[in-house]
Amino acid sequence: MKHVDVAVVMGSQSDWDTMQHAANILTEFDVSHGVAIVSAHRTPGRMNEFAEKAADNGVKIIIAGAGGAAHLPGMIAAQTTLPVLAVPVQTRVLGGLDSLLSIVQMPRGVPTAAFSIGAAGAHNAALFAVSQLALNDERLREALSAYRARIAEEAVAPELPGAPLLLTEWL
Ligand code: RP5
């Protein structure tokens, strides 16, 4: 089985709309990654096996997304010392606050890193994984700097139709 640096896991097929944003960033940065559905509640045995074997399979970082009673990231963290980056998936009934609160209050000694709810959280979790890998990878460090430069440029691009005076001329 091929080794990957980052494993992106989620509790359900329905989480993919959100978690694909993490996979897209990893693809953009050319970081090896794989995805799997492992549910803390529906397939606990599969989740245990995944968590116990992840480090031996060469995985360095796990990104785990779940919604509602979102126990997946914490339960994975309980069974591995690899860093677990948790993404609270937005839910229809409670908007994802349920996911966030299920994820964020881990007991002392078993941490996960928690990101914001939804697609932006998945996006940022992947960027965070890239920055962790970049500690030992010059190519990724440079790619992250280029990414930051690009989003800074996009943030100030003057697309304000009808605006009277663009003050950016002062800057
Ligand atoms: C959680 O339940 C999953 O992470 C998902 O976000 C949520 C709903 O799952 P489905 O009922 O859509 O499969 O386990």
Coordinates of N, CA, C and O and ligand atoms in Angstrom, one line a residue:
M1 N 0.9 -1.2 0.0 CA 0.0 0.0 0.0 C 0.9 1.2 0.0 O 1.9 1.3 0.7
K2 N 0.5 2.2 -0.9 CA 1.3 3.4 -1.0 C 1.3 4.3 0.3 O 0.2 4.4 0.9
H3 N 2.4 4.8 0.7 CA 2.4 5.7 1.9 C 2.0 7.1 1.5 O 2.3 7.6 0.4
V4 N 1.3 7.7 2.4 CA 0.9 9.1 2.2 C 1.3 9.9 3.5 O 1.3 9.4 4.6
D5 N 1.6 11.2 3.3 CA 2.0 12.1 4.4 C 0.7 12.5 5.2 O 0.8 12.6 6.4
V6 N -0.4 12.7 4.5 CA -1.6 13.2 5.2 C -2.8 12.3 4.9 O -3.0 12.0 3.7
A7 N -3.5 11.9 6.0 CA -4.7 11.2 5.8 C -5.9 12.1 6.1 O -5.9 12.8 7.1
V8 N -6.8 12.1 5.1 CA -8.0 13.0 5.3 C -9.2 12.0 5.5 O -9.5 11.2 4.7
V9 N -9.7 12.0 6.8 CA -10.8 11.1 7.0 C -12.1 11.8 7.5 O -12.0 13.0 7.9
M10 N -13.2 11.2 7.3 CA -14.5 11.8 7.6 C -15.5 10.8 8.0 O -15.3 9.6 7.7
G11 N -16.5 11.2 8.8 CA -17.4 10.3 9.3 C -18.5 9.8 8.3 O -19.1 8.7 8.6
S12 N -18.7 10.5 7.2 CA -19.7 10.1 6.3 C -19.4 10.6 4.9 O -18.7 11.6 4.8
Q13 N -20.0 9.9 4.0 CA -20.0 10.4 2.6 C -20.5 11.9 2.5 O -20.0 12.7 1.7
S14 N -21.4 12.2 3.4 CA -22.0 13.6 3.3 C -21.0 14.7 3.8 O -21.2 15.8 3.6
D15 N -19.9 14.2 4.4 CA -18.9 15.2 4.8 C -17.9 15.6 3.6 O -17.1 16.5 3.8
W16 N -18.0 14.9 2.5 CA -17.1 15.1 1.4 C -17.1 16.5 0.8 O -16.1 17.1 0.5
D17 N -18.4 17.0 0.7 CA -18.5 18.4 0.2 C -17.6 19.4 0.9 O -17.1 20.3 0.3
T18 N -17.5 19.2 2.2 CA -16.6 20.0 3.1 C -15.2 19.6 3.0 O -14.3 20.4 2.7
M19 N -14.9 18.3 3.1 CA -13.6 17.8 3.3 C -12.8 17.8 2.0 O -11.6 17.8 2.0
Q20 N -13.5 17.9 0.8 CA -12.8 18.0 -0.4 C -12.0 19.2 -0.5 O -11.0 19.3 -1.3
H21 N -12.3 20.3 0.3 CA -11.5 21.5 0.3 C -10.1 21.2 0.9 O -9.2 21.8 0.5
A22 N -10.1 20.3 1.8 CA -8.8 19.9 2.4 C -8.0 19.2 1.3 O -6.8 19.5 1.1
A23 N -8.6 18.2 0.7 CA -7.9 17.4 -0.3 C -7.4 18.3 -1.5 O -6.3 18.1 -2.0
N24 N -8.2 19.3 -1.8 CA -7.9 20.2 -2.9 C -6.6 21.0 -2.6 O -5.7 21.2 -3.5
I25 N -6.5 21.5 -1.4 CA -5.3 22.2 -1.0 C -4.1 21.3 -1.0 O -3.0 21.6 -1.5
L26 N -4.2 20.1 -0.5 CA -3.1 19.1 -0.5 C -2.7 18.8 -1.9 O -1.5 18.7 -2.2
T27 N -3.6 18.7 -2.8 CA -3.3 18.5 -4.2 C -2.5 19.7 -4.8 O -1.5 19.5 -5.5
E28 N -3.0 20.9 -4.4 CA -2.4 22.1 -5.0 C -1.0 22.2 -4.5 O -0.1 22.7 -5.3
F29 N -0.7 21.8 -3.3 CA 0.7 21.8 -2.8 C 1.5 20.6 -3.0 O 2.6 20.4 -2.6
D30 N 0.9 19.7 -3.8 CA 1.6 18.4 -4.2 C 2.0 17.7 -2.9 O 3.2 17.2 -2.9
V31 N 1.2 17.6 -2.0 CA 1.4 16.8 -0.7 C 0.7 15.4 -0.9 O -0.5 15.4 -1.2
S32 N 1.4 14.3 -0.7 CA 0.8 13.0 -0.8 C -0.3 12.9 0.2 O -0.1 13.1 1.4
H33 N -1.5 12.4 -0.2 CA -2.6 12.3 0.7 C -3.5 11.2 0.3 O -3.6 10.9 -0.9
G34 N -4.3 10.7 1.2 CA -5.4 9.8 0.9 C -6.6 10.1 1.7 O -6.5 10.8 2.7
V35 N -7.8 9.6 1.2 CA -9.0 9.9 2.0 C -9.7 8.6 2.3 O -9.5 7.5 1.7
A36 N -10.5 8.6 3.4 CA -11.2 7.5 3.8 C -12.4 7.9 4.6 O -12.4 8.9 5.3
I37 N -13.5 7.1 4.6 CA -14.6 7.3 5.5 C -14.5 6.3 6.6 O -14.5 5.1 6.4
V38 N -14.4 6.8 7.8 CA -14.3 6.0 9.0 C -15.2 6.6 10.0 O -15.0 7.8 10.4
S39 N -16.2 6.0 10.4 CA -17.2 6.6 11.4 C -17.0 6.1 12.8 O -16.9 4.9 13.0
A40 N -16.9 7.1 13.7 CA -16.8 6.7 15.1 C -18.0 5.9 15.6 O -17.8 5.1 16.5
H41 N -19.1 6.2 15.1 CA -20.3 5.5 15.6 C -20.8 4.3 14.7 O -21.3 3.3 15.3
R42 N -20.7 4.5 13.4 CA -21.2 3.4 12.5 C -20.2 2.3 12.3 O -20.6 1.2 12.0
T43 N -18.9 2.7 12.3 CA -17.9 1.7 12.0 C -16.7 1.9 13.0 O -15.6 2.2 12.6
P44 N -17.0 1.7 14.3 CA -16.0 2.0 15.3 C -14.7 1.1 15.1 O -13.6 1.5 15.4
G45 N -14.9 -0.2 14.7 CA -13.8 -1.1 14.5 C -12.9 -0.6 13.4 O -11.6 -0.6 13.6
R46 N -13.5 -0.1 12.4 CA -12.7 0.4 11.2 C -11.9 1.6 11.6 O -10.8 1.8 11.3
M47 N -12.6 2.5 12.4 CA -11.9 3.7 12.9 C -10.7 3.3 13.8 O -9.6 3.9 13.7
N48 N -10.9 2.4 14.7 CA -9.8 1.9 15.6 C -8.6 1.4 14.8 O -7.5 1.8 15.0
E49 N -8.9 0.6 13.8 CA -7.9 0.0 13.0 C -7.1 1.1 12.2 O -5.9 1.1 12.2
F50 N -7.9 2.0 11.7 CA -7.2 3.1 10.9 C -6.3 3.9 11.9 O -5.1 4.1 11.5
A51 N -6.8 4.2 13.1 CA -6.0 5.1 14.0 C -4.7 4.3 14.5 O -3.6 4.9 14.5
E52 N -4.9 3.0 14.8 CA -3.8 2.3 15.3 C -2.7 2.0 14.3 O -1.5 2.0 14.6
K53 N -3.1 1.9 13.0 CA -2.1 1.6 12.0 C -1.6 2.8 11.2 O -0.6 2.7 10.5
A54 N -2.2 4.0 11.5 CA -1.8 5.2 10.7 C -0.3 5.5 10.7 O 0.3 5.7 9.7
A55 N 0.3 5.5 11.9 CA 1.7 5.9 12.0 C 2.6 4.8 11.3 O 3.5 5.2 10.6
D56 N 2.3 3.6 11.5 CA 3.1 2.5 10.9 C 2.9 2.5 9.4 O 3.8 2.1 8.7
N57 N 1.8 3.1 8.9 CA 1.6 3.2 7.5 C 2.2 4.5 6.9 O 2.1 4.8 5.7
G58 N 3.0 5.2 7.7 CA 3.7 6.3 7.2 C 3.0 7.6 7.3 O 3.6 8.7 6.9
V59 N 1.8 7.7 7.8 CA 1.1 8.9 7.9 C 1.7 9.8 8.9 O 2.2 9.4 10.0
K60 N 1.8 11.1 8.6 CA 2.4 12.1 9.5 C 1.4 12.9 10.2 O 1.6 13.4 11.3
I61 N 0.3 13.2 9.5 CA -0.7 14.1 10.0 C -2.1 13.6 9.6 O -2.3 13.1 8.4
I62 N -3.0 13.7 10.5 CA -4.4 13.2 10.2 C -5.3 14.4 10.2 O -5.3 15.2 11.2
I63 N -6.1 14.6 9.2 CA -7.2 15.6 9.2 C -8.5 14.9 9.3 O -8.8 14.0 8.4
A64 N -9.2 15.2 10.3 CA -10.5 14.4 10.5 C -11.7 15.4 10.6 O -11.7 16.3 11.4
G65 N -12.7 15.1 9.7 CA -13.9 16.0 9.7 C -15.1 15.2 10.1 O -15.2 14.0 9.7
A66 N -15.9 15.8 10.9 CA -17.2 15.1 11.3 C -18.2 16.2 11.7 O -17.8 17.3 12.1
G67 N -19.5 15.8 11.6 CA -20.5 16.7 12.0 C -21.5 16.1 13.0 O -21.5 14.9 13.3
G68 N -22.2 17.0 13.7 CA -23.1 16.6 14.7 C -22.4 16.2 16.0 O -21.6 16.9 16.5
A69 N -22.7 14.9 16.4 CA -22.0 14.4 17.6 C -20.6 14.0 17.0 O -20.3 12.8 16.7
A70 N -19.7 14.9 16.8 CA -18.5 14.8 16.0 C -17.4 14.2 16.8 O -16.4 14.9 17.2
H71 N -17.5 12.9 17.1 CA -16.5 12.3 18.0 C -15.3 11.7 17.3 O -14.3 11.3 17.9
L72 N -15.3 11.7 16.0 CA -14.3 11.1 15.2 C -12.8 11.6 15.5 O -11.9 10.8 15.8
P73 N -12.6 12.9 15.4 CA -11.2 13.4 15.6 C -10.7 13.0 17.0 O -9.6 12.6 17.1
G74 N -11.5 13.2 18.0 CA -11.1 12.9 19.3 C -10.8 11.4 19.6 O -9.9 11.0 20.2
M75 N -11.7 10.6 19.0 CA -11.5 9.2 19.2 C -10.3 8.7 18.4 O -9.6 7.7 18.9
I76 N -10.0 9.3 17.3 CA -8.7 8.9 16.6 C -7.5 9.4 17.4 O -6.6 8.6 17.6
A77 N -7.6 10.6 17.9 CA -6.5 11.2 18.7 C -6.2 10.3 20.0 O -5.1 10.2 20.4
A78 N -7.3 9.6 20.4 CA -7.1 8.8 21.6 C -6.3 7.5 21.3 O -5.8 6.9 22.2
Q79 N -6.1 7.2 20.0 CA -5.5 6.0 19.7 C -4.2 6.1 18.8 O -3.7 5.2 18.3
T80 N -3.8 7.4 18.7 CA -2.5 7.6 18.0 C -1.9 8.9 18.6 O -2.6 9.7 19.2
T81 N -0.5 9.0 18.5 CA 0.1 10.2 18.9 C 0.4 11.1 17.7 O 1.0 12.2 17.9
L82 N -0.1 10.8 16.6 CA 0.1 11.7 15.4 C -0.8 12.9 15.6 O -1.8 12.8 16.3
P83 N -0.4 14.1 15.1 CA -1.2 15.2 15.2 C -2.6 15.1 14.5 O -2.6 14.6 13.3
V84 N -3.6 15.4 15.1 CA -5.0 15.3 14.5 C -5.6 16.7 14.4 O -5.7 17.4 15.4
L85 N -5.9 17.1 13.1 CA -6.4 18.4 12.9 C -7.9 18.2 12.6 O -8.3 17.5 11.7
A86 N -8.8 18.8 13.4 CA -10.2 18.5 13.4 C -11.0 19.5 12.7 O -10.8 20.7 13.0
V87 N -11.9 19.1 11.8 CA -12.8 20.0 11.1 C -14.2 19.8 11.5 O -14.8 18.7 11.2
P88 N -14.9 20.7 12.1 CA -16.3 20.6 12.4 C -17.1 20.8 11.1 O -17.0 21.9 10.6
V89 N -17.9 19.8 10.7 CA -18.7 20.0 9.5 C -20.0 20.7 9.9 O -20.6 20.4 10.9
Q90 N -20.4 21.6 9.0 CA -21.6 22.3 9.2 C -22.8 21.3 9.1 O -22.9 20.4 8.3
T91 N -23.8 21.5 10.1 CA -24.9 20.7 10.1 C -26.2 21.5 9.8 O -26.2 22.7 10.0
R92 N -27.2 20.7 9.3 CA -28.5 21.4 8.9 C -29.2 21.9 10.2 O -29.7 23.0 10.2
V93 N -29.3 21.1 11.2 CA -30.1 21.4 12.3 C -29.5 22.5 13.2 O -30.2 23.5 13.6
L94 N -28.2 22.4 13.5 CA -27.6 23.3 14.5 C -26.5 24.1 13.9 O -25.7 24.7 14.6
G95 N -26.3 24.0 12.6 CA -25.4 24.9 11.9 C -23.9 24.6 12.1 O -23.1 25.3 11.7
G96 N -23.6 23.5 12.8 CA -22.2 23.1 13.0 C -21.7 23.5 14.4 O -20.6 23.1 14.7
L97 N -22.5 24.3 15.1 CA -22.0 24.6 16.5 C -22.0 23.3 17.3 O -21.1 23.1 18.2
D98 N -22.9 22.4 17.0 CA -22.9 21.0 17.6 C -21.5 20.3 17.3 O -20.9 19.8 18.2
S99 N -21.1 20.4 16.1 CA -19.9 19.7 15.7 C -18.7 20.4 16.4 O -17.8 19.7 16.9
L100 N -18.7 21.7 16.4 CA -17.6 22.4 17.0 C -17.4 22.1 18.5 O -16.3 21.8 19.0
L101 N -18.6 22.1 19.2 CA -18.5 21.9 20.6 C -18.2 20.4 20.9 O -17.5 20.1 21.9
S102 N -18.6 19.5 20.0 CA -18.2 18.1 20.2 C -16.7 17.9 20.1 O -16.1 17.0 20.7
I103 N -16.1 18.8 19.3 CA -14.7 18.6 18.9 C -13.8 19.3 19.9 O -12.7 18.8 20.2
V104 N -14.2 20.5 20.3 CA -13.2 21.4 20.8 C -12.8 21.2 22.3 O -11.7 21.5 22.7
Q105 N -13.7 20.6 23.1 CA -13.4 20.5 24.5 C -12.7 19.1 24.8 O -13.3 18.3 25.6
M106 N -11.6 18.9 24.3 CA -10.9 17.6 24.5 C -10.4 17.6 26.0 O -10.0 18.6 26.5
P107 N -10.3 16.4 26.6 CA -9.8 16.4 27.9 C -8.2 16.6 27.9 O -7.6 16.2 26.9
R108 N -7.7 17.1 29.0 CA -6.3 17.3 29.1 C -5.5 16.0 28.8 O -5.9 15.0 29.3
G109 N -4.5 16.2 28.0 CA -3.7 15.0 27.7 C -3.9 14.4 26.3 O -3.1 13.7 25.8
V110 N -5.1 14.6 25.8 CA -5.4 14.1 24.4 C -5.9 15.2 23.5 O -7.1 15.4 23.3
P111 N -4.9 16.0 22.9 CA -5.3 17.1 22.2 C -5.7 16.8 20.7 O -5.2 15.8 20.1
T112 N -6.6 17.7 20.2 CA -6.7 17.8 18.7 C -6.7 19.3 18.5 O -7.0 20.1 19.4
A113 N -6.3 19.7 17.3 CA -6.3 21.1 16.9 C -7.7 21.2 16.2 O -8.1 20.4 15.3
A114 N -8.4 22.3 16.6 CA -9.8 22.4 16.0 C -9.8 23.6 15.1 O -9.3 24.7 15.4
F115 N -10.4 23.5 14.0 CA -10.5 24.5 13.0 C -11.9 25.1 12.9 O -12.8 24.6 13.6
S116 N -12.1 26.1 12.0 CA -13.5 26.7 12.0 C -14.4 25.8 11.3 O -14.1 24.8 10.6
I117 N -15.7 26.1 11.4 CA -16.8 25.2 10.9 C -16.8 25.3 9.3 O -16.8 26.4 8.8
G118 N -16.9 24.1 8.7 CA -17.2 24.1 7.3 C -16.0 24.1 6.4 O -14.8 23.8 6.8
A119 N -16.2 24.6 5.1 CA -15.2 24.5 4.1 C -14.0 25.3 4.4 O -12.8 24.9 4.1
A120 N -14.1 26.5 5.0 CA -12.9 27.3 5.4 C -12.1 26.5 6.4 O -10.8 26.6 6.4
G121 N -12.7 25.8 7.3 CA -12.0 25.0 8.3 C -11.2 23.9 7.6 O -10.0 23.7 8.0
A122 N -11.8 23.3 6.7 CA -11.1 22.2 5.9 C -9.9 22.7 5.2 O -8.8 22.2 5.1
H123 N -10.2 23.8 4.5 CA -9.1 24.5 3.7 C -7.9 24.9 4.7 O -6.8 24.6 4.4
N124 N -8.3 25.5 5.8 CA -7.2 25.9 6.7 C -6.5 24.7 7.4 O -5.3 24.8 7.7
A125 N -7.3 23.7 7.7 CA -6.6 22.5 8.3 C -5.5 22.0 7.3 O -4.4 21.6 7.8
A126 N -5.9 21.9 6.1 CA -4.9 21.4 5.1 C -3.7 22.4 5.0 O -2.5 21.9 4.9
L127 N -4.0 23.7 5.0 CA -2.8 24.6 5.0 C -2.0 24.5 6.2 O -0.7 24.6 6.2
F128 N -2.6 24.2 7.4 CA -1.8 24.0 8.6 C -1.0 22.7 8.5 O 0.2 22.7 8.9
A129 N -1.5 21.7 7.9 CA -0.8 20.5 7.7 C 0.4 20.7 6.8 O 1.5 20.3 7.0
V130 N 0.2 21.5 5.8 CA 1.3 21.9 4.9 C 2.4 22.7 5.6 O 3.6 22.4 5.5
S131 N 2.0 23.6 6.5 CA 3.0 24.3 7.3 C 3.7 23.4 8.3 O 4.9 23.7 8.5
Q132 N 3.1 22.4 8.8 CA 3.8 21.5 9.6 C 4.8 20.7 8.8 O 6.0 20.5 9.2
L133 N 4.4 20.2 7.7 CA 5.4 19.5 6.8 C 6.5 20.4 6.3 O 7.6 19.9 6.1
A134 N 6.2 21.7 6.2 CA 7.2 22.6 5.7 C 8.3 22.9 6.6 O 9.4 23.4 6.2
L135 N 8.1 22.5 7.9 CA 9.2 22.6 8.9 C 10.5 21.9 8.4 O 11.6 22.3 8.7
N136 N 10.2 20.8 7.6 CA 11.4 20.0 7.1 C 11.4 19.9 5.6 O 11.9 19.0 5.0
D137 N 10.8 20.9 5.0 CA 10.7 20.8 3.5 C 10.7 22.2 2.9 O 9.7 23.0 2.9
E138 N 11.9 22.5 2.3 CA 12.1 23.9 1.7 C 11.1 24.2 0.6 O 10.6 25.3 0.5
R139 N 10.8 23.2 -0.2 CA 9.9 23.4 -1.3 C 8.5 23.8 -0.8 O 7.9 24.8 -1.3
L140 N 8.0 23.2 0.3 CA 6.7 23.6 0.8 C 6.8 24.9 1.5 O 5.8 25.7 1.4
R141 N 7.9 25.3 2.1 CA 8.1 26.6 2.7 C 7.9 27.7 1.6 O 7.2 28.7 1.8
E142 N 8.6 27.5 0.5 CA 8.5 28.4 -0.6 C 7.1 28.5 -1.2 O 6.6 29.6 -1.5
A143 N 6.5 27.3 -1.3 CA 5.1 27.3 -1.9 C 4.1 28.0 -1.0 O 3.2 28.7 -1.4
L144 N 4.3 27.9 0.4 CA 3.4 28.6 1.3 C 3.6 30.1 1.2 O 2.6 30.9 1.2
S145 N 4.9 30.5 1.0 CA 5.1 32.0 0.9 C 4.5 32.5 -0.4 O 3.9 33.6 -0.4
A146 N 4.6 31.7 -1.5 CA 4.0 32.2 -2.7 C 2.4 32.2 -2.6 O 1.8 33.1 -3.1
Y147 N 1.9 31.3 -1.9 CA 0.4 31.2 -1.6 C 0.0 32.5 -0.9 O -1.0 33.2 -1.2
R148 N 0.7 32.8 0.2 CA 0.4 34.0 1.0 C 0.5 35.3 0.1 O -0.3 36.2 0.2
A149 N 1.5 35.4 -0.7 CA 1.7 36.5 -1.6 C 0.5 36.6 -2.5 O 0.0 37.7 -2.8
R150 N 0.1 35.5 -3.0 CA -1.1 35.5 -4.0 C -2.3 35.9 -3.3 O -3.1 36.8 -3.8
I151 N -2.6 35.4 -2.1 CA -3.9 35.8 -1.5 C -3.9 37.3 -1.0 O -4.9 38.0 -1.0
A152 N -2.7 37.8 -0.7 CA -2.5 39.2 -0.3 C -2.9 40.1 -1.6 O -3.6 41.1 -1.5
E153 N -2.4 39.7 -2.7 CA -2.6 40.4 -3.9 C -4.1 40.4 -4.3 O -4.7 41.4 -4.6
E154 N -4.7 39.2 -4.1 CA -6.1 39.1 -4.4 C -7.0 39.9 -3.5 O -8.0 40.4 -3.8
A155 N -6.5 40.0 -2.2 CA -7.3 40.7 -1.2 C -7.5 42.2 -1.5 O -8.4 42.8 -1.1
V156 N -6.5 42.8 -2.2 CA -6.5 44.2 -2.4 C -6.8 44.5 -3.9 O -6.7 45.7 -4.3
A157 N -7.1 43.5 -4.7 CA -7.4 43.8 -6.1 C -8.6 44.7 -6.2 O -9.7 44.4 -5.6
P158 N -8.5 45.8 -6.9 CA -9.6 46.8 -6.9 C -10.8 46.3 -7.8 O -10.8 46.7 -9.0
E159 N -11.7 45.6 -7.3 CA -12.9 45.2 -8.0 C -14.1 45.8 -7.3 O -14.9 45.2 -6.7
L160 N -14.2 47.2 -7.4 CA -15.3 47.9 -6.7 C -16.0 48.8 -7.7 O -15.7 50.0 -7.8
P161 N -16.8 48.2 -8.6 CA -17.4 48.9 -9.7 C -18.2 50.1 -9.1 O -19.0 50.0 -8.1
G162 N -18.0 51.3 -9.6 CA -18.8 52.5 -9.2 C -18.2 53.2 -8.0 O -18.7 54.2 -7.6
A163 N -17.1 52.7 -7.5 CA -16.4 53.4 -6.3 C -15.9 54.7 -6.8 O -15.3 54.8 -7.8
P164 N -16.0 55.8 -6.0 CA -15.7 57.1 -6.4 C -14.2 57.3 -6.5 O -13.7 57.9 -7.4
L165 N -13.4 56.9 -5.5 CA -12.0 57.1 -5.5 C -11.3 56.0 -4.8 O -11.6 55.6 -3.7
L166 N -10.3 55.4 -5.5 CA -9.6 54.2 -4.9 C -8.5 54.7 -4.0 O -7.5 55.2 -4.6
L167 N -8.6 54.6 -2.8 CA -7.6 55.1 -1.9 C -6.3 54.3 -1.9 O -5.3 54.7 -1.3
T168 N -6.4 53.2 -2.6 CA -5.2 52.3 -2.7 C -4.0 53.1 -3.4 O -2.9 52.7 -3.2
E169 N -4.4 54.2 -4.1 CA -3.3 55.0 -4.7 C -2.4 55.6 -3.6 O -1.2 55.9 -3.9
W170 N -2.9 55.7 -2.4 CA -2.1 56.2 -1.3 C -1.1 55.2 -0.8 O -0.1 55.6 0.0
L171 N -1.3 53.9 -1.0 CA -0.6 52.9 -0.3 C 0.7 52.4 -1.1 O 0.7 52.5 -2.4
Ligands
RP5_1 C1 -21.5 12.2 11.4 O1 -22.8 12.4 11.2 C2 -20.8 12.5 10.1 O2 -19.6 13.1 10.3 C3 -21.8 13.4 9.4 O3 -21.3 14.8 9.4 C4 -23.0 13.3 10.2 C5 -24.2 13.0 9.3 O4 -24.0 11.8 8.6 P1 -25.0 11.2 7.5 O5 -26.2 10.9 8.3 O6 -25.1 12.3 6.5 O7 -24.3 10.0 6.9 O8 -21.1 10.9 11.8

